[in-house]
Short mmCIF file of C-alpha atoms in Angstrom, two decimals:
data_model
loop_
_atom_site.label_atom_id
_atom_site.label_comp_id
_atom_site.label_asym_id
_atom_site.label_seq_id
_atom_site.Cartn_x
_atom_site.Cartn_y
_atom_site.Cartn_z
CA MET D 1 24.22 63.62 9.80
CA LEU D 2 22.84 60.10 10.24
CA GLN D 3 25.02 57.62 12.05
CA TRP D 4 24.78 53.85 11.78
CA GLN D 5 24.62 52.12 15.14
CA ASN D 6 26.85 49.06 15.32
CA SER D 7 24.24 46.72 16.79
CA PRO D 8 23.59 43.02 16.09
CA GLU D 9 20.24 43.94 14.54
CA ASN D 10 21.81 46.40 12.13
CA SER D 11 24.59 43.96 11.33
CA SER D 12 21.95 41.42 10.40
CA ILE D 13 20.30 43.94 8.11
CA CYS D 14 23.64 44.67 6.45
CA GLN D 15 24.28 40.98 5.87
CA ASN D 16 20.83 40.49 4.37
CA ALA D 17 21.23 43.45 2.05
CA CYS D 18 24.70 42.41 0.92
CA VAL D 19 23.64 38.82 0.25
CA SER D 20 20.63 39.94 -1.76
CA HIS D 21 22.71 42.45 -3.69
CA CYS D 22 25.27 39.77 -4.53
CA GLU D 23 22.51 37.50 -5.81
CA ILE D 24 21.32 40.21 -8.23
CA ARG D 25 24.81 41.13 -9.39
CA HIS D 26 26.53 37.71 -9.60
CA PRO D 27 25.14 36.39 -12.93
CA PRO D 28 27.36 38.49 -15.26
CA SER D 29 30.51 37.23 -13.60
CA PHE D 30 30.11 33.62 -14.67
CA HIS D 31 26.62 32.79 -15.91
CA ASP D 32 27.37 33.94 -19.44
CA LEU D 33 30.58 31.89 -19.68
CA PRO D 34 28.89 28.70 -20.98
CA ALA D 35 27.45 30.71 -23.86
CA TRP D 36 30.91 31.79 -24.98
CA THR D 37 33.00 28.73 -24.15
CA LEU D 38 30.61 26.26 -25.80
CA LYS D 39 30.18 28.52 -28.86
CA LEU D 40 26.39 28.64 -28.93
CA SER D 41 24.59 30.46 -31.72
CA ALA D 42 23.59 34.06 -31.04
CA PRO D 43 19.90 33.32 -30.24
CA LEU D 44 20.74 30.45 -27.89
CA ALA D 45 23.51 32.42 -26.21
CA THR D 46 21.10 35.34 -25.74
CA GLY D 47 18.52 33.05 -24.18
CA LEU D 48 21.09 31.60 -21.81
CA ILE D 49 22.21 35.08 -20.76
CA LEU D 50 18.59 36.17 -20.28
CA VAL D 51 17.69 33.32 -17.96
CA SER D 52 20.90 33.80 -15.97
CA CYS D 53 19.93 37.44 -15.35
CA CYS D 54 16.50 36.54 -13.97
CA PRO D 55 15.81 36.73 -10.21
CA GLY D 56 15.52 33.80 -7.84
CA GLY D 57 12.47 31.58 -8.29
CA GLN D 58 9.83 30.97 -5.63
CA ALA D 59 10.63 27.24 -5.71
CA SER D 60 13.90 28.11 -4.02
CA ASN D 61 12.01 28.82 -0.79
CA VAL D 62 10.63 25.28 -0.74
CA ALA D 63 14.03 23.81 -1.60
CA THR D 64 15.59 25.83 1.23
CA TYR D 65 13.04 24.48 3.68
CA ILE D 66 13.73 20.89 2.61
CA SER D 67 17.50 21.39 2.83
CA LYS D 68 17.26 22.76 6.41
CA GLY D 69 18.36 26.21 5.31
CA ASN D 70 17.28 29.62 6.55
CA VAL D 71 13.79 30.03 5.08
CA ALA D 72 13.41 33.63 6.26
CA LEU D 73 16.65 34.57 4.49
CA SER D 74 15.53 32.69 1.39
CA VAL D 75 12.27 34.63 1.22
CA LEU D 76 14.12 37.90 1.78
CA MET D 77 16.65 37.16 -0.96
CA THR D 78 13.93 36.13 -3.40
CA THR D 79 11.97 39.29 -2.62
CA CYS D 80 14.97 41.60 -2.98
CA SER D 81 16.23 40.01 -6.18
CA THR D 82 12.70 40.02 -7.62
CA ILE D 83 12.27 43.73 -6.99
CA GLY D 84 15.79 44.45 -8.22
CA ALA D 85 15.11 42.44 -11.38
CA ILE D 86 12.85 45.20 -12.67
CA VAL D 87 16.01 47.21 -13.33
CA MET D 88 18.82 44.66 -13.29
CA THR D 89 17.39 42.01 -15.65
CA PRO D 90 16.88 44.42 -18.59
CA LEU D 91 20.14 46.25 -17.85
CA LEU D 92 22.31 43.14 -17.64
CA THR D 93 20.64 41.53 -20.65
CA LYS D 94 21.27 44.69 -22.66
CA LEU D 95 24.91 44.87 -21.59
CA LEU D 96 25.71 41.19 -22.10
CA ALA D 97 23.51 40.22 -25.04
CA GLY D 98 23.11 43.53 -26.81
CA GLN D 99 26.08 42.78 -29.04
CA LEU D 100 24.47 39.52 -30.17
CA VAL D 101 20.89 40.55 -30.93
CA PRO D 102 18.82 43.74 -30.54
CA VAL D 103 17.58 44.04 -26.95
CA ASP D 104 14.58 46.19 -25.98
CA ALA D 105 15.65 47.06 -22.44
CA ALA D 106 12.67 49.36 -21.80
CA GLY D 107 10.22 46.70 -22.95
CA LEU D 108 11.93 44.09 -20.76
CA ALA D 109 11.68 46.43 -17.77
CA ILE D 110 7.98 47.07 -18.29
CA SER D 111 7.17 43.38 -18.71
CA THR D 112 9.26 42.44 -15.67
CA PHE D 113 7.40 45.07 -13.64
CA GLN D 114 4.04 43.71 -14.78
CA VAL D 115 4.90 40.08 -14.09
CA VAL D 116 6.89 40.53 -10.90
CA LEU D 117 5.75 43.57 -8.94
CA VAL D 118 2.07 43.99 -9.83
CA PRO D 119 0.96 40.61 -8.39
CA THR D 120 2.98 41.32 -5.24
CA ILE D 121 1.33 44.71 -4.77
CA VAL D 122 -2.13 43.22 -5.36
CA GLY D 123 -1.47 40.52 -2.75
CA VAL D 124 -0.22 42.99 -0.14
CA LEU D 125 -3.15 45.36 -0.70
CA ALA D 126 -5.68 42.52 -0.60
CA ASN D 127 -4.26 41.31 2.71
CA GLU D 128 -4.32 44.84 4.10
CA PHE D 129 -7.79 45.96 3.02
CA PHE D 130 -9.65 42.63 2.68
CA PRO D 131 -8.32 40.51 5.56
CA LYS D 132 -11.51 38.45 5.89
CA PHE D 133 -11.36 37.45 2.24
CA THR D 134 -7.67 36.56 2.35
CA SER D 135 -8.13 34.52 5.54
CA LYS D 136 -10.73 32.41 3.74
CA ILE D 137 -8.63 31.67 0.67
CA VAL D 138 -5.30 31.18 2.46
CA THR D 139 -6.09 27.51 3.05
CA VAL D 140 -6.33 26.75 -0.68
CA THR D 141 -3.70 29.12 -2.06
CA PRO D 142 -0.77 26.71 -1.38
CA LEU D 143 -2.47 24.05 -3.51
CA ILE D 144 -3.16 26.63 -6.21
CA GLY D 145 0.48 27.69 -6.04
CA VAL D 146 1.69 24.12 -6.53
CA ILE D 147 -0.61 23.62 -9.52
CA LEU D 148 0.41 26.91 -11.14
CA THR D 149 4.10 26.17 -10.54
CA THR D 150 3.69 22.79 -12.23
CA LEU D 151 1.99 24.43 -15.20
CA LEU D 152 4.71 27.08 -15.38
CA CYS D 153 7.32 24.32 -15.58
CA ALA D 154 5.41 22.26 -18.14
CA SER D 155 4.27 25.08 -20.41
CA PRO D 156 7.70 26.18 -21.71
CA ILE D 157 8.67 22.60 -22.51
CA GLY D 158 5.44 22.00 -24.40
CA GLN D 159 5.68 25.21 -26.42
CA VAL D 160 9.19 24.53 -27.71
CA ALA D 161 8.98 20.73 -27.88
CA ASP D 162 9.72 20.65 -31.62
CA VAL D 163 12.78 22.86 -31.23
CA LEU D 164 14.02 20.82 -28.27
CA LYS D 165 14.07 17.70 -30.42
CA THR D 166 16.75 19.28 -32.62
CA GLN D 167 18.45 21.79 -30.28
CA GLY D 168 17.90 20.21 -26.86
CA ALA D 169 21.06 18.11 -26.76
CA GLN D 170 23.20 21.12 -27.67
CA LEU D 171 21.69 23.15 -24.82
CA LEU D 172 21.61 20.54 -22.08
CA LEU D 173 25.29 20.83 -21.13
CA PRO D 174 25.57 24.65 -20.99
CA VAL D 175 22.30 25.07 -19.07
CA ALA D 176 23.18 22.29 -16.61
CA LEU D 177 26.64 23.84 -16.23
CA LEU D 178 25.11 27.24 -15.56
CA HIS D 179 23.05 25.96 -12.63
CA ALA D 180 25.76 23.65 -11.29
CA VAL D 181 28.34 26.44 -11.19
CA ALA D 182 25.83 28.78 -9.53
CA PHE D 183 25.02 26.22 -6.83
CA ALA D 184 28.71 25.52 -6.18
CA ILE D 185 29.95 29.11 -6.10
CA GLY D 186 26.99 30.26 -4.01
CA TYR D 187 27.82 27.62 -1.40
CA TRP D 188 31.60 27.67 -1.25
CA ILE D 189 32.04 31.44 -1.30
CA SER D 190 29.44 31.76 1.46
CA ARG D 191 31.30 29.26 3.62
CA PHE D 192 34.12 31.78 4.04
CA SER D 193 31.83 34.09 6.04
CA PHE D 194 28.65 32.23 6.96
CA GLY D 195 27.53 29.05 8.65
CA GLU D 196 26.25 25.87 7.02
CA SER D 197 22.55 26.74 7.11
CA THR D 198 23.06 30.19 5.57
CA SER D 199 25.45 28.81 2.94
CA ARG D 200 22.91 26.23 1.84
CA THR D 201 20.32 28.97 1.50
CA ILE D 202 22.56 31.21 -0.60
CA SER D 203 23.58 28.28 -2.80
CA ILE D 204 19.97 27.41 -3.61
CA GLU D 205 19.04 31.05 -4.20
CA CYS D 206 21.96 31.46 -6.61
CA GLY D 207 21.24 28.27 -8.53
CA MET D 208 17.46 28.47 -8.89
CA GLN D 209 16.46 31.26 -11.27
CA SER D 210 12.94 32.19 -12.34
CA SER D 211 13.17 30.36 -15.67
CA ALA D 212 9.48 30.91 -16.37
CA LEU D 213 10.06 34.68 -16.30
CA GLY D 214 12.96 34.29 -18.71
CA PHE D 215 10.76 32.25 -21.05
CA LEU D 216 8.02 34.88 -20.97
CA LEU D 217 10.43 37.74 -21.65
CA ALA D 218 12.10 35.82 -24.47
CA GLN D 219 8.79 35.10 -26.18
CA LYS D 220 7.51 38.64 -25.86
CA HIS D 221 10.59 40.69 -26.71
CA PHE D 222 12.70 38.60 -29.09
CA THR D 223 11.64 37.70 -32.62
CA ASN D 224 13.78 34.57 -32.86
CA PRO D 225 11.97 31.66 -31.12
CA LEU D 226 15.30 30.03 -30.24
CA VAL D 227 15.91 32.69 -27.58
CA ALA D 228 13.17 31.08 -25.45
CA VAL D 229 14.60 27.56 -25.65
CA PRO D 230 17.34 27.92 -22.95
CA SER D 231 14.70 29.04 -20.44
CA ALA D 232 12.62 25.95 -21.21
CA VAL D 233 15.62 23.69 -20.67
CA SER D 234 16.52 25.68 -17.55
CA VAL D 235 13.12 24.91 -16.01
CA VAL D 236 13.97 21.21 -15.98
CA CYS D 237 17.62 21.59 -14.95
CA MET D 238 16.75 24.01 -12.16
CA ALA D 239 13.98 21.81 -10.78
CA LEU D 240 16.02 18.61 -10.92
CA GLY D 241 19.23 20.20 -9.63
CA GLY D 242 17.55 22.15 -6.84
CA SER D 243 15.46 19.17 -5.73
CA ALA D 244 18.43 16.79 -5.76
CA LEU D 245 20.57 19.22 -3.77
CA ALA D 246 17.78 19.83 -1.27
CA VAL D 247 17.27 16.10 -0.70
CA PHE D 248 21.03 15.57 -0.36
CA TRP D 249 21.28 18.27 2.30
CA ARG D 250 18.11 17.02 3.96
CA ASN D 251 19.94 13.79 4.76
CA LYS D 252 23.08 15.62 5.87
CA PRO D 253 22.64 17.04 9.39
CA ILE D 254 23.71 20.59 10.12
CA PRO D 255 26.51 20.66 12.74
CA ILE D 256 25.30 21.30 16.28
CA ASP D 257 27.81 24.14 16.65
CA ASP D 258 26.77 25.77 13.34
CA LYS D 259 27.13 29.54 13.47
CA ASP D 260 23.89 31.53 13.78
CA ASP D 261 24.61 34.34 11.33
CA PHE D 262 21.52 36.37 12.24
CA GLU D 263 21.37 36.03 15.99
CA GLU D 264 20.17 39.23 17.62
#
């Protein structure tokens, strides 16, 4: 029989696992509420649910750094939620949106695996077996990452520009509400158990979803083009909201006596 040793290191692992698990599981509890309360059409409601079930975006790590949060925890949460999304995103979308439109859960799972896990595996293997090559390109990869992130944000907007002209105003409030509620709940619930730095990190991870992934899944697995529109709007709301919050916290010092939640 295996026994868990009650050590600070193991407690830290437990906290990390619980936080990451909460990030994957929290969307159904409130992220789909704007779709119902604001009486969106079925395709738009489905798109809103889909983007809310996506994992944390990589931009959250940068926002966490700017806001003086725990970057290591941010990376861990993004990694865990990204891996978990292979199962949880299709499952939650099927459960929450299946009554609105047909949802191909298996297809969503396969696409999520291809987009999320395959690049990660390739990067890990390249670093392991071709260290000389990776050491040469590591100096330019941050710039490439910034450029690709910019394109990922701009592409969804450009592809649904015509639809946004007619449907954008209707979607702005629910999508903005989705992210605002996620930021707020992520922060204030965390404050009951964690310090300021950790709470900022969890707030940003909860509020910044991978909208580009939601857009890709919507385009590939739903016949109605309106399903992809909430993800396009979410790209803008997430970027603006996350950046504004990060800058706000950047100018708000963390208390000197702030609790170190992961001290060994």
